[in-house]
PDB file of N, CA and C in Angstrom:
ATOM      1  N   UNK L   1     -46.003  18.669   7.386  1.00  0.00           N
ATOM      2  CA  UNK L   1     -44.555  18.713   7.439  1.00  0.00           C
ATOM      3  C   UNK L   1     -44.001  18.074   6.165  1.00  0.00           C
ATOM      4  N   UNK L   2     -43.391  19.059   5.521  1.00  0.00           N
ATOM      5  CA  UNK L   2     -42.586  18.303   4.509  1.00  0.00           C
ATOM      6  C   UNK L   2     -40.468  18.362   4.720  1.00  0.00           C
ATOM      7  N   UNK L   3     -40.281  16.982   4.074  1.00  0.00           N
ATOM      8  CA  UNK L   3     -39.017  16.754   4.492  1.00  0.00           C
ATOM      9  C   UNK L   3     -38.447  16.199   2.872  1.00  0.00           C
ATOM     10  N   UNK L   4     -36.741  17.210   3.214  1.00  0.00           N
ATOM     11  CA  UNK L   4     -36.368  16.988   1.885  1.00  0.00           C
ATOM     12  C   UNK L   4     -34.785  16.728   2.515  1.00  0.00           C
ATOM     13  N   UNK L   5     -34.703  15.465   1.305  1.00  0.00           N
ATOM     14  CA  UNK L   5     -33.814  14.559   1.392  1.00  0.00           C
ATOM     15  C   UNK L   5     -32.781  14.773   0.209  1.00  0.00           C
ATOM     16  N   UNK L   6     -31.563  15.540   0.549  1.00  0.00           N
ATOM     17  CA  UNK L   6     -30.398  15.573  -0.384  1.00  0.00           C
ATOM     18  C   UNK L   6     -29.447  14.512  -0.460  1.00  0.00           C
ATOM     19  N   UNK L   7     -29.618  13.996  -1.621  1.00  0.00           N
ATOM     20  CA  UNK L   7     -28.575  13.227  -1.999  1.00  0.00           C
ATOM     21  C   UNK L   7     -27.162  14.012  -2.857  1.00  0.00           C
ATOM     22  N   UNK L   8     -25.887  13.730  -2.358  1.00  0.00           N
ATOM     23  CA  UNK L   8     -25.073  13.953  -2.629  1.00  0.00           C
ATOM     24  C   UNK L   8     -24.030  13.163  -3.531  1.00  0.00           C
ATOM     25  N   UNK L   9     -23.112  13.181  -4.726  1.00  0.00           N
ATOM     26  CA  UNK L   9     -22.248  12.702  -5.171  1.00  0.00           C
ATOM     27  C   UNK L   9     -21.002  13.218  -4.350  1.00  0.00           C
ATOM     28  N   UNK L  10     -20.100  12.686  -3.816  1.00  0.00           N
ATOM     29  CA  UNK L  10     -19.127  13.818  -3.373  1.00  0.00           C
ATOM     30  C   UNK L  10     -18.035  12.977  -3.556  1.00  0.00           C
ATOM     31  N   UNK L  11     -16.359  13.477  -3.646  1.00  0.00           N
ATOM     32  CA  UNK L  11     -15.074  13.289  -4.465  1.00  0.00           C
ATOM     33  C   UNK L  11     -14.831  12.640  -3.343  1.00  0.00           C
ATOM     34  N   UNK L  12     -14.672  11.195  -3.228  1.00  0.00           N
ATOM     35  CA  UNK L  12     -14.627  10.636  -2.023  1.00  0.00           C
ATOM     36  C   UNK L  12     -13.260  11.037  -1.643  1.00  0.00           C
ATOM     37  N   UNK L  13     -12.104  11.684  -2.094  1.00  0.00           N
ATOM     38  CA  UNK L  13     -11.145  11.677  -1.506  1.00  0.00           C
ATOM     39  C   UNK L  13     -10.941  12.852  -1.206  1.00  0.00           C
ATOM     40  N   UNK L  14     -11.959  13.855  -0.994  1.00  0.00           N
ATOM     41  CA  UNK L  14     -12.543  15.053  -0.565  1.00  0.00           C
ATOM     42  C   UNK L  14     -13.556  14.740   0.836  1.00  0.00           C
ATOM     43  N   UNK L  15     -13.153  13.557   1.383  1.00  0.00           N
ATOM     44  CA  UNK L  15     -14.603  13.229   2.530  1.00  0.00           C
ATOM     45  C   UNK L  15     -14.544  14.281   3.744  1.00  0.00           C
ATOM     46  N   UNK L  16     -13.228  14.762   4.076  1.00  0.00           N
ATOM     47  CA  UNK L  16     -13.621  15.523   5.025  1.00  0.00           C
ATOM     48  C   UNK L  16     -13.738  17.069   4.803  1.00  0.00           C
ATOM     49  N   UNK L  17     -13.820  17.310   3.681  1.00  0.00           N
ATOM     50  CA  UNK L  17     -14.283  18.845   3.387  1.00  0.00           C
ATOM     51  C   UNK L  17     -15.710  19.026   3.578  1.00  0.00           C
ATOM     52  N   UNK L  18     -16.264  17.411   2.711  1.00  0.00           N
ATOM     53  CA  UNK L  18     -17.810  17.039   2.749  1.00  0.00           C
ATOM     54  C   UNK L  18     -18.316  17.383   4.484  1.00  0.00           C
ATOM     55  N   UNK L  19     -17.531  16.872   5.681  1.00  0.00           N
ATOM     56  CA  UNK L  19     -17.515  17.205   6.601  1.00  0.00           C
ATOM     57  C   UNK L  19     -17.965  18.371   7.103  1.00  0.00           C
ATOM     58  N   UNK L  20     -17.055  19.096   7.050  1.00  0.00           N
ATOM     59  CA  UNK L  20     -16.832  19.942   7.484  1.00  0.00           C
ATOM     60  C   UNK L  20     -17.939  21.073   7.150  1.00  0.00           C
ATOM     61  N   UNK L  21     -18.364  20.601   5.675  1.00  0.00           N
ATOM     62  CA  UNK L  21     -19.780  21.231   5.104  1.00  0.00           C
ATOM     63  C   UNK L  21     -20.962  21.293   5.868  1.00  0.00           C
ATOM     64  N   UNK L  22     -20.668  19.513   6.289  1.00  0.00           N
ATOM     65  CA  UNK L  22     -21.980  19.638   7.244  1.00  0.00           C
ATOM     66  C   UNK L  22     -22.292  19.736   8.170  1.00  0.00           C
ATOM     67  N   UNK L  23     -20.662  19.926   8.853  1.00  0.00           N
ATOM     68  CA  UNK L  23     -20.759  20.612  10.750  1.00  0.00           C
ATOM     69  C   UNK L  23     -21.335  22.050  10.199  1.00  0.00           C
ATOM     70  N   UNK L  24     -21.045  22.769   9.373  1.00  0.00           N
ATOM     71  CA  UNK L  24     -21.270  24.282   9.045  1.00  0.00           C
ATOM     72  C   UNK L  24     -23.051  24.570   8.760  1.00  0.00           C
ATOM     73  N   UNK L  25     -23.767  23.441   8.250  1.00  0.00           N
ATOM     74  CA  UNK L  25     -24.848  23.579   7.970  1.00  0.00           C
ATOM     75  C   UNK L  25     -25.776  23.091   9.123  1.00  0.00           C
ATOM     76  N   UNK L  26     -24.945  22.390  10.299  1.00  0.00           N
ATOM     77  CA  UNK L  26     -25.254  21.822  11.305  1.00  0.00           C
ATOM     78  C   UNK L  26     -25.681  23.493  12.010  1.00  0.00           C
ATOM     79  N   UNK L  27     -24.748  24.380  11.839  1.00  0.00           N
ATOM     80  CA  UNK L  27     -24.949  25.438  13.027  1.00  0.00           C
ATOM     81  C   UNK L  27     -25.929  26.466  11.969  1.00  0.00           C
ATOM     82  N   UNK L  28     -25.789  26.625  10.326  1.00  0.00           N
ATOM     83  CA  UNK L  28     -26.573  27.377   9.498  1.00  0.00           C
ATOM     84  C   UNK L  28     -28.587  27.514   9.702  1.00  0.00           C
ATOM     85  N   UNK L  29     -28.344  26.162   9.455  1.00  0.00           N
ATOM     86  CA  UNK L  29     -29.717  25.205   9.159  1.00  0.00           C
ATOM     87  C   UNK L  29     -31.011  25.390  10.055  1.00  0.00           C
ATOM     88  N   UNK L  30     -30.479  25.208  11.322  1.00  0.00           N
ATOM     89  CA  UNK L  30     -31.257  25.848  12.127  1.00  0.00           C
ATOM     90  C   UNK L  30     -31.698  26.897  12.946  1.00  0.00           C
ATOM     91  N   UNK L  31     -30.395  27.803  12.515  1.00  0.00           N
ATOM     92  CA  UNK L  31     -30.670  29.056  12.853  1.00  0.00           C
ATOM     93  C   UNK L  31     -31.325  30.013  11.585  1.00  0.00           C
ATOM     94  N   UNK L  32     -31.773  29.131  10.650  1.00  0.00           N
ATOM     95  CA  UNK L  32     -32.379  30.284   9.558  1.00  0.00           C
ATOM     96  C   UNK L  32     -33.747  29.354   9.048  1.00  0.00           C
ATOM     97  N   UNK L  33     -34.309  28.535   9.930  1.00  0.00           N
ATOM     98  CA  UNK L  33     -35.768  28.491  10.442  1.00  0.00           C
ATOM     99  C   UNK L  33     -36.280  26.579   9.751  1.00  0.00           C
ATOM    100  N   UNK L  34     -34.882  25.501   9.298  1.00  0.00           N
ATOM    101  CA  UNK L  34     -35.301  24.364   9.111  1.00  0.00           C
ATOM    102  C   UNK L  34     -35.010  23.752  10.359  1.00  0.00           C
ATOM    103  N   UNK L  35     -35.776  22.459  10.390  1.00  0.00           N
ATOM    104  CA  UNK L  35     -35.677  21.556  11.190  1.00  0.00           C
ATOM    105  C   UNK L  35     -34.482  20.521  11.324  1.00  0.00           C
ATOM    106  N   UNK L  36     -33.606  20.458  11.605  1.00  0.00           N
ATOM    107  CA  UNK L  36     -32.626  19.941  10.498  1.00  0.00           C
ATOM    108  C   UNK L  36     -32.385  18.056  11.204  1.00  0.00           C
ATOM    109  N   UNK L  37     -32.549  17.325  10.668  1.00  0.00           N
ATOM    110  CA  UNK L  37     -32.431  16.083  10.871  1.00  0.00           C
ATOM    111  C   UNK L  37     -30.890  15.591  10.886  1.00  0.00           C
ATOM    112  N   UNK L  38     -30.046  15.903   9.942  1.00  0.00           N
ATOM    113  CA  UNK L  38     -28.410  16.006   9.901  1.00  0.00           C
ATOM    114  C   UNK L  38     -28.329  15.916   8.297  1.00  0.00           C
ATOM    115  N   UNK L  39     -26.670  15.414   8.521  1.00  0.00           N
ATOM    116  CA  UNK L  39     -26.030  15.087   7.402  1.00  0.00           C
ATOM    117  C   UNK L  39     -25.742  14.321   7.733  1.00  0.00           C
ATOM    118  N   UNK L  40     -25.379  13.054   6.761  1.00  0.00           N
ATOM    119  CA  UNK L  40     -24.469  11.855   6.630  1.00  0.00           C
ATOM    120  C   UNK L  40     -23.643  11.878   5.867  1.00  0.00           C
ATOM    121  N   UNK L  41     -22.273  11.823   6.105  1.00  0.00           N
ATOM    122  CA  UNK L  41     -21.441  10.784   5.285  1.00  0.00           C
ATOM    123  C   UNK L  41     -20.753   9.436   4.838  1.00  0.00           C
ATOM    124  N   UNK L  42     -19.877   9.033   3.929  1.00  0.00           N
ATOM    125  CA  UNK L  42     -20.003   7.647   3.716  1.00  0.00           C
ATOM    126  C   UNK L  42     -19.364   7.095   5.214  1.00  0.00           C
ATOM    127  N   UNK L  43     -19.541   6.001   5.357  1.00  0.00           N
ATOM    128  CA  UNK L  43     -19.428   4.959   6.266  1.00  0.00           C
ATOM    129  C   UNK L  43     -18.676   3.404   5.974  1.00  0.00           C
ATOM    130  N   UNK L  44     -19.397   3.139   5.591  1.00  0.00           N
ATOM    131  CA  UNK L  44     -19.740   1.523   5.129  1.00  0.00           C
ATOM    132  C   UNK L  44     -20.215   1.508   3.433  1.00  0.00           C
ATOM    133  N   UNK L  45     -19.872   0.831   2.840  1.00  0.00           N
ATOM    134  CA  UNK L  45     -20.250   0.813   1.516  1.00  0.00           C
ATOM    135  C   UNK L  45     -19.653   1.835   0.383  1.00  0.00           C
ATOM    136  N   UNK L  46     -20.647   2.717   0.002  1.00  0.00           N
ATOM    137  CA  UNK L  46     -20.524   3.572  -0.958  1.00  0.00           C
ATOM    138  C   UNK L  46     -19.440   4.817  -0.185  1.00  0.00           C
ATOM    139  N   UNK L  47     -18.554   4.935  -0.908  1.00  0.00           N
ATOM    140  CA  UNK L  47     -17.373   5.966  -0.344  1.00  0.00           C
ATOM    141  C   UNK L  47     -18.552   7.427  -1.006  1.00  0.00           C
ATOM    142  N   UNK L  48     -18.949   7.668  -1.890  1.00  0.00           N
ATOM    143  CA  UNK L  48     -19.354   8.620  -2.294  1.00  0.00           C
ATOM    144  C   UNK L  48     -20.930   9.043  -2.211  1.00  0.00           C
ATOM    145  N   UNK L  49     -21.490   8.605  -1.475  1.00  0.00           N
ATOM    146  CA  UNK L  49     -22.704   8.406  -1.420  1.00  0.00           C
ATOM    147  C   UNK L  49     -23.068   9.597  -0.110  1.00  0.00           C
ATOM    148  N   UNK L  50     -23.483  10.876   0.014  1.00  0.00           N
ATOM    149  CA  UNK L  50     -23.880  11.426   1.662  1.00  0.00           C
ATOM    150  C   UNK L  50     -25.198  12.075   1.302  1.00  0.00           C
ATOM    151  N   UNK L  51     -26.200  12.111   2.299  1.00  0.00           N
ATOM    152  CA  UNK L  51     -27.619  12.911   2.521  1.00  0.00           C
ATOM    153  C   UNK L  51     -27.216  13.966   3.480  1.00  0.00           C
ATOM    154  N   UNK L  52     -27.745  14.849   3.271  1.00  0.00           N
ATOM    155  CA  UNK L  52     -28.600  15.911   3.868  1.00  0.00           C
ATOM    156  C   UNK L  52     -29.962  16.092   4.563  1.00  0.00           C
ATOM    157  N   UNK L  53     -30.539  16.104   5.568  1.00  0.00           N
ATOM    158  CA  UNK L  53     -32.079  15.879   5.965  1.00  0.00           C
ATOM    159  C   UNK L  53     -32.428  17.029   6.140  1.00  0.00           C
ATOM    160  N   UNK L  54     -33.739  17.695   6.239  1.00  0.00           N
ATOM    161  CA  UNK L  54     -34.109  18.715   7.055  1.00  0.00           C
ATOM    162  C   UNK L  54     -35.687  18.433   6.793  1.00  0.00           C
ATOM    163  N   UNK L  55     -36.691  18.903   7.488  1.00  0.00           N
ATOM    164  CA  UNK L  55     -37.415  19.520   7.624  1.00  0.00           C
ATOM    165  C   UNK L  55     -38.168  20.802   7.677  1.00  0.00           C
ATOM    166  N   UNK L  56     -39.480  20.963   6.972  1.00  0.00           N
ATOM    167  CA  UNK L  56     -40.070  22.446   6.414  1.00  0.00           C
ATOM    168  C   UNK L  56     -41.639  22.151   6.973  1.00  0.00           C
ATOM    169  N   UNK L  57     -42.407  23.147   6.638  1.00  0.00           N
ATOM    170  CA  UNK L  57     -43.659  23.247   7.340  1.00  0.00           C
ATOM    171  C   UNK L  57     -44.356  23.246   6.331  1.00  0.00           C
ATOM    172  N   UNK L  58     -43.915  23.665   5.155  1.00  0.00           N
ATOM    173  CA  UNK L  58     -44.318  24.141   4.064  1.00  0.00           C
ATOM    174  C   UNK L  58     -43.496  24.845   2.918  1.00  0.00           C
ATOM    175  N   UNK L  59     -43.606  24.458   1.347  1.00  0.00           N
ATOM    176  CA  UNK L  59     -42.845  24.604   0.223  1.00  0.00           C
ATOM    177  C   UNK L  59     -43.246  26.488   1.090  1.00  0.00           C
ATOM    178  N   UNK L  60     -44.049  27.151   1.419  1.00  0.00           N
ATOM    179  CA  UNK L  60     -43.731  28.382   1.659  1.00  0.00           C
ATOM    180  C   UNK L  60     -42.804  28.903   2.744  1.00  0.00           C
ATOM    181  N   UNK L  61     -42.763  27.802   3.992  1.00  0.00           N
ATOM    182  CA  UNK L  61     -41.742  28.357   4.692  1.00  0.00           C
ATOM    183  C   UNK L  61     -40.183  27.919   4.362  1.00  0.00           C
ATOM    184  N   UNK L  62     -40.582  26.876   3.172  1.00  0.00           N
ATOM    185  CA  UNK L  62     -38.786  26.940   2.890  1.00  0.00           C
ATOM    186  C   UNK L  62     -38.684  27.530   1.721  1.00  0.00           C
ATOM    187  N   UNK L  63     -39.263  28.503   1.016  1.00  0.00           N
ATOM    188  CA  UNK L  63     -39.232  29.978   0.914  1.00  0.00           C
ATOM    189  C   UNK L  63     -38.443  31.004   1.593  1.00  0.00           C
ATOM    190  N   UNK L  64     -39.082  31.217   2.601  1.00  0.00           N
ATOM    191  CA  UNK L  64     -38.347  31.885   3.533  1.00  0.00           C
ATOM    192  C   UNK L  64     -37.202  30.867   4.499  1.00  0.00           C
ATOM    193  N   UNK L  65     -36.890  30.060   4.841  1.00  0.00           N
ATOM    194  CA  UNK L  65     -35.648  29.860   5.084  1.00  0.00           C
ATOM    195  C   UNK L  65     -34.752  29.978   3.725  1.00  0.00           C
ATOM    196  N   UNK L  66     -35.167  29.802   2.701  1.00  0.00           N
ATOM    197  CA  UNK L  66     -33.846  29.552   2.006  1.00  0.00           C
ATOM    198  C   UNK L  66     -33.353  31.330   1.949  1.00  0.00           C
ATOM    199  N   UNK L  67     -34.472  32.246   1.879  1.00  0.00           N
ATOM    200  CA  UNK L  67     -33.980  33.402   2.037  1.00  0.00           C
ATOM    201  C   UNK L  67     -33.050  34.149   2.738  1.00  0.00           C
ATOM    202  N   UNK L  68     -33.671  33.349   4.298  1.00  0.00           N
ATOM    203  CA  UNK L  68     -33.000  34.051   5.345  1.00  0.00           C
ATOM    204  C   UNK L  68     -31.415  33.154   4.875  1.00  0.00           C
ATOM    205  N   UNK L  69     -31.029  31.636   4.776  1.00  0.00           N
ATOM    206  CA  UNK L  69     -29.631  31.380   4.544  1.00  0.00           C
ATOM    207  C   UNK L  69     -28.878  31.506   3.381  1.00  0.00           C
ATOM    208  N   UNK L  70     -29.420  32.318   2.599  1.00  0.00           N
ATOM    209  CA  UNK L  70     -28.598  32.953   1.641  1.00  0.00           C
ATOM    210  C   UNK L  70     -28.146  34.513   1.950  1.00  0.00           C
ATOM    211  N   UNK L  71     -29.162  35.013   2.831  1.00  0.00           N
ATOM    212  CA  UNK L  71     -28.231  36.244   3.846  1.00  0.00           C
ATOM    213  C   UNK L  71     -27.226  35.651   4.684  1.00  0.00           C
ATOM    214  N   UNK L  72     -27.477  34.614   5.545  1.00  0.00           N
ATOM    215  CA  UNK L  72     -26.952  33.896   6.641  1.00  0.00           C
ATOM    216  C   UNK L  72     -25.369  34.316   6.155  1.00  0.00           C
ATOM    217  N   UNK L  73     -24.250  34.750   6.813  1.00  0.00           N
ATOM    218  CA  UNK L  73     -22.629  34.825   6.685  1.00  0.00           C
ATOM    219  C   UNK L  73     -22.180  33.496   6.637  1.00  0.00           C
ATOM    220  N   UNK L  74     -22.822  32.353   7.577  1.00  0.00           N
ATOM    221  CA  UNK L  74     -21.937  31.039   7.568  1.00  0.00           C
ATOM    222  C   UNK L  74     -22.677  30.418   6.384  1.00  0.00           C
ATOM    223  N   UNK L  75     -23.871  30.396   6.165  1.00  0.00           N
ATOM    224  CA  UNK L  75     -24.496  29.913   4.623  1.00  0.00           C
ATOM    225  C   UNK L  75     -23.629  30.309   4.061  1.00  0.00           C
ATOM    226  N   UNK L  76     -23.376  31.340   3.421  1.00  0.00           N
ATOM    227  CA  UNK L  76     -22.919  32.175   2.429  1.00  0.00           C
ATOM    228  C   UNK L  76     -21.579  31.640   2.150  1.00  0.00           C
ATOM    229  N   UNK L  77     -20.786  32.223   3.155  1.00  0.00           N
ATOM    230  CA  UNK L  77     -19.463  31.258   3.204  1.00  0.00           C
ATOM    231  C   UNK L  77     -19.507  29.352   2.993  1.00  0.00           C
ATOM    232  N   UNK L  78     -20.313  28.587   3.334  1.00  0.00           N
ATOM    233  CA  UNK L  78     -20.453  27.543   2.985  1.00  0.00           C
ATOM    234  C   UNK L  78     -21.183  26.805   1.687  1.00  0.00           C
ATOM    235  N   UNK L  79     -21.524  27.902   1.119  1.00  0.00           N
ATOM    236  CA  UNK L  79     -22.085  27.641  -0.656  1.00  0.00           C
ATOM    237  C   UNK L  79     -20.219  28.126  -1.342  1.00  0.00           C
ATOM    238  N   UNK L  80     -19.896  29.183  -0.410  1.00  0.00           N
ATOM    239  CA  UNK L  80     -18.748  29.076  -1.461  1.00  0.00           C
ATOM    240  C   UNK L  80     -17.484  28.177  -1.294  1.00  0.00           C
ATOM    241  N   UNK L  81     -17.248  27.922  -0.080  1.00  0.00           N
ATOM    242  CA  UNK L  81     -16.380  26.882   0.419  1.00  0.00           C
ATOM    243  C   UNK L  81     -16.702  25.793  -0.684  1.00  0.00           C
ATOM    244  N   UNK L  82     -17.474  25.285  -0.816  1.00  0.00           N
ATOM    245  CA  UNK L  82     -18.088  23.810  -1.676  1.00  0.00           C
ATOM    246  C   UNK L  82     -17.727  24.379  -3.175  1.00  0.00           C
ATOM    247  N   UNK L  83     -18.118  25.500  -3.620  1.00  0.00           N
ATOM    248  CA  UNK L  83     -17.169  25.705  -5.069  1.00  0.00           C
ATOM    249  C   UNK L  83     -16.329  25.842  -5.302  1.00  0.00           C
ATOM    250  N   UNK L  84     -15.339  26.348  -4.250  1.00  0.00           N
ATOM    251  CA  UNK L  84     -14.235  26.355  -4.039  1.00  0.00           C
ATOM    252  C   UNK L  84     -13.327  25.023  -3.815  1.00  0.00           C
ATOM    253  N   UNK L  85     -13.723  24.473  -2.885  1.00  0.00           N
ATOM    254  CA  UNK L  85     -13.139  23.216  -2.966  1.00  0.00           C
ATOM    255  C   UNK L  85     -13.734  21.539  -3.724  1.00  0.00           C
ATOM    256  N   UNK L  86     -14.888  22.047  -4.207  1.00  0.00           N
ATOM    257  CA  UNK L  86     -15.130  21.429  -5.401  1.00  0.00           C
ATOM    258  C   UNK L  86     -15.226  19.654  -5.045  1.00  0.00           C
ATOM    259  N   UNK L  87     -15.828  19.414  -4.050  1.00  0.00           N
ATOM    260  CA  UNK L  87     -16.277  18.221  -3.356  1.00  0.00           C
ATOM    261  C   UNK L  87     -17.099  17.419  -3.355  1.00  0.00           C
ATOM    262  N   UNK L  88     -18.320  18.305  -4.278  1.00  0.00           N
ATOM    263  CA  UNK L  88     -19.724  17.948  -4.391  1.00  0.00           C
ATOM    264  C   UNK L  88     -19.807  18.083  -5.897  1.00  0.00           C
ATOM    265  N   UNK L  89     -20.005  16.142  -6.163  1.00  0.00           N
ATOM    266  CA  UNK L  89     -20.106  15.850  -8.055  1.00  0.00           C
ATOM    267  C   UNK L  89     -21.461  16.280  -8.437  1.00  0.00           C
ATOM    268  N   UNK L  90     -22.693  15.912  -7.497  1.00  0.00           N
ATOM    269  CA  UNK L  90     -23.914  16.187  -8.104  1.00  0.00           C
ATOM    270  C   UNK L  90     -24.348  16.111  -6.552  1.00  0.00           C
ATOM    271  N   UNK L  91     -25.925  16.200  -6.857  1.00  0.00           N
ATOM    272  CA  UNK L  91     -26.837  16.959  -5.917  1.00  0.00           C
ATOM    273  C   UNK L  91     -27.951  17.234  -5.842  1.00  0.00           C
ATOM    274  N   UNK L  92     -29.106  16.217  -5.618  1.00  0.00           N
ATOM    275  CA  UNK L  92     -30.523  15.571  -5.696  1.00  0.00           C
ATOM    276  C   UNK L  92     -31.198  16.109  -4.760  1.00  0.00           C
ATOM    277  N   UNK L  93     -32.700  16.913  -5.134  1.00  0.00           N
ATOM    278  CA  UNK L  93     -33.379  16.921  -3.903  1.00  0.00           C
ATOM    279  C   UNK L  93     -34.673  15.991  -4.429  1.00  0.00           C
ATOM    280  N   UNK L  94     -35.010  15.956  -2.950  1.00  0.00           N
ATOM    281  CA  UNK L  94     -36.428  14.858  -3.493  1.00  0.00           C
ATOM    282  C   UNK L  94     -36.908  15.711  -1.901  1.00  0.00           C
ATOM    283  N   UNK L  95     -38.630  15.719  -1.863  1.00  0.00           N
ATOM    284  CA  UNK L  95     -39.368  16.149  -1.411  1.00  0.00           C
ATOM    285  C   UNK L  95     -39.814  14.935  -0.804  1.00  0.00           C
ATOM    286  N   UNK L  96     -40.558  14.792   0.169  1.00  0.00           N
ATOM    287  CA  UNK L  96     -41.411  13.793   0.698  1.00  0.00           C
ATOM    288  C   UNK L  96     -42.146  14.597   2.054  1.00  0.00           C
ATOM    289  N   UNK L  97     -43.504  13.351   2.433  1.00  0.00           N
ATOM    290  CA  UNK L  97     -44.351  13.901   3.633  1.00  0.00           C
ATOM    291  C   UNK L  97     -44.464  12.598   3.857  1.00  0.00           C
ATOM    292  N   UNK L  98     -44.520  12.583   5.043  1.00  0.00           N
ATOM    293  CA  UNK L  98     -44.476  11.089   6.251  1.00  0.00           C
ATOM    294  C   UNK L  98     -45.671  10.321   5.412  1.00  0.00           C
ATOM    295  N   UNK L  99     -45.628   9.082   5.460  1.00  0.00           N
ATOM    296  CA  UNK L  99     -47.111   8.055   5.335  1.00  0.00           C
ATOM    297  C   UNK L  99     -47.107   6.998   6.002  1.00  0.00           C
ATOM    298  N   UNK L 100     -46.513   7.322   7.055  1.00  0.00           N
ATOM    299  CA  UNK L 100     -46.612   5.473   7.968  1.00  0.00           C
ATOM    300  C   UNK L 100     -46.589   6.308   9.110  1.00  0.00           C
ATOM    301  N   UNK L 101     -47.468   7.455   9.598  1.00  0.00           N
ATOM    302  CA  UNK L 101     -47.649   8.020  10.799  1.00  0.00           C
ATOM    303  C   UNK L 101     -49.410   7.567  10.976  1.00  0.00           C
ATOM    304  N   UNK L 102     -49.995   6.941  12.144  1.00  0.00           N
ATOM    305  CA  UNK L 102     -49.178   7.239  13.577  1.00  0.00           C
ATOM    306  C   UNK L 102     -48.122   5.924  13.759  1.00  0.00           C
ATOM    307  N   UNK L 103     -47.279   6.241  14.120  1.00  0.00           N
ATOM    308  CA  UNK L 103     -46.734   4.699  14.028  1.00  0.00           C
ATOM    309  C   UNK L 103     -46.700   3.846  15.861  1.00  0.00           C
ATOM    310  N   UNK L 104     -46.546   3.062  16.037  1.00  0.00           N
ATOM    311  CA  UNK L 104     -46.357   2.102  17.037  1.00  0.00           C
ATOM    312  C   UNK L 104     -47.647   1.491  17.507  1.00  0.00           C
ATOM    313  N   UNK L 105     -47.901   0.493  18.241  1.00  0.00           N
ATOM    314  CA  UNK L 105     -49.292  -0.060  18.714  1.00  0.00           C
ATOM    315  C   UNK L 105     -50.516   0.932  18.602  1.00  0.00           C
ATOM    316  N   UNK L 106     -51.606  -0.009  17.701  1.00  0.00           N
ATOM    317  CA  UNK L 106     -52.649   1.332  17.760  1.00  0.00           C
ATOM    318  C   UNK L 106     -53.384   0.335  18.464  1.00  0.00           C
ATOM    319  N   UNK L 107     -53.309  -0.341  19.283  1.00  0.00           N
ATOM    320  CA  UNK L 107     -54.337  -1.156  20.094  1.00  0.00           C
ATOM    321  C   UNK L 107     -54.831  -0.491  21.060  1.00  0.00           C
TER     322      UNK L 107
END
């Protein structure tokens, strides 16, 4: 299982478009074959600071998801919503695979 972690810059006084991005990717995400862990936005601290989570099986099956959500209508519409309203300064992916599994008492 690999899991990729988007970091976001976003116009903090744009926070609820950022929103609204990620209720949309909330219903996208997993209907076009990721695992999706969520989105965050700011909270506490950094006004501009939000992740993205999901989960893949493999750099080949997120291959094919990214395929299928670039057909996807609400993908589609939600890559352009974000250029359109111009919310998102920058936009990091980083890759990772678990290393502190199995976790809890191994007694």
């Amino acid at each position: 299982m690999l899991t990729c972690i988007i970091q976001y810059r976003i116009d903090p006084t744009k926070k609820s478009q950022f929103e609204q991005y990620a209720r949309n990717w909330g219903q996208a995400i997993p209907r076009c074959g990721a695992d999706l862990v969520g989105y965050f936005a700011p909270h506490e601290g950094s006004t501009s600071l939000a992740y993205g989570i999901y989960n893949v099986k493999s750099l080949a099956d997120y291959e094919n998801y990214r395929a299928r959500l670039a057909q996807d209508p609400l993908g589609r519409e939600n890559y352009e919503f974000a250029q359109s309203e111009k919310f998102l300064l920058r936009e990091e992916r980083s890759w990772l695979k678990l290393a502190s599994a199995p976790h809890g008492d191994l007694s």
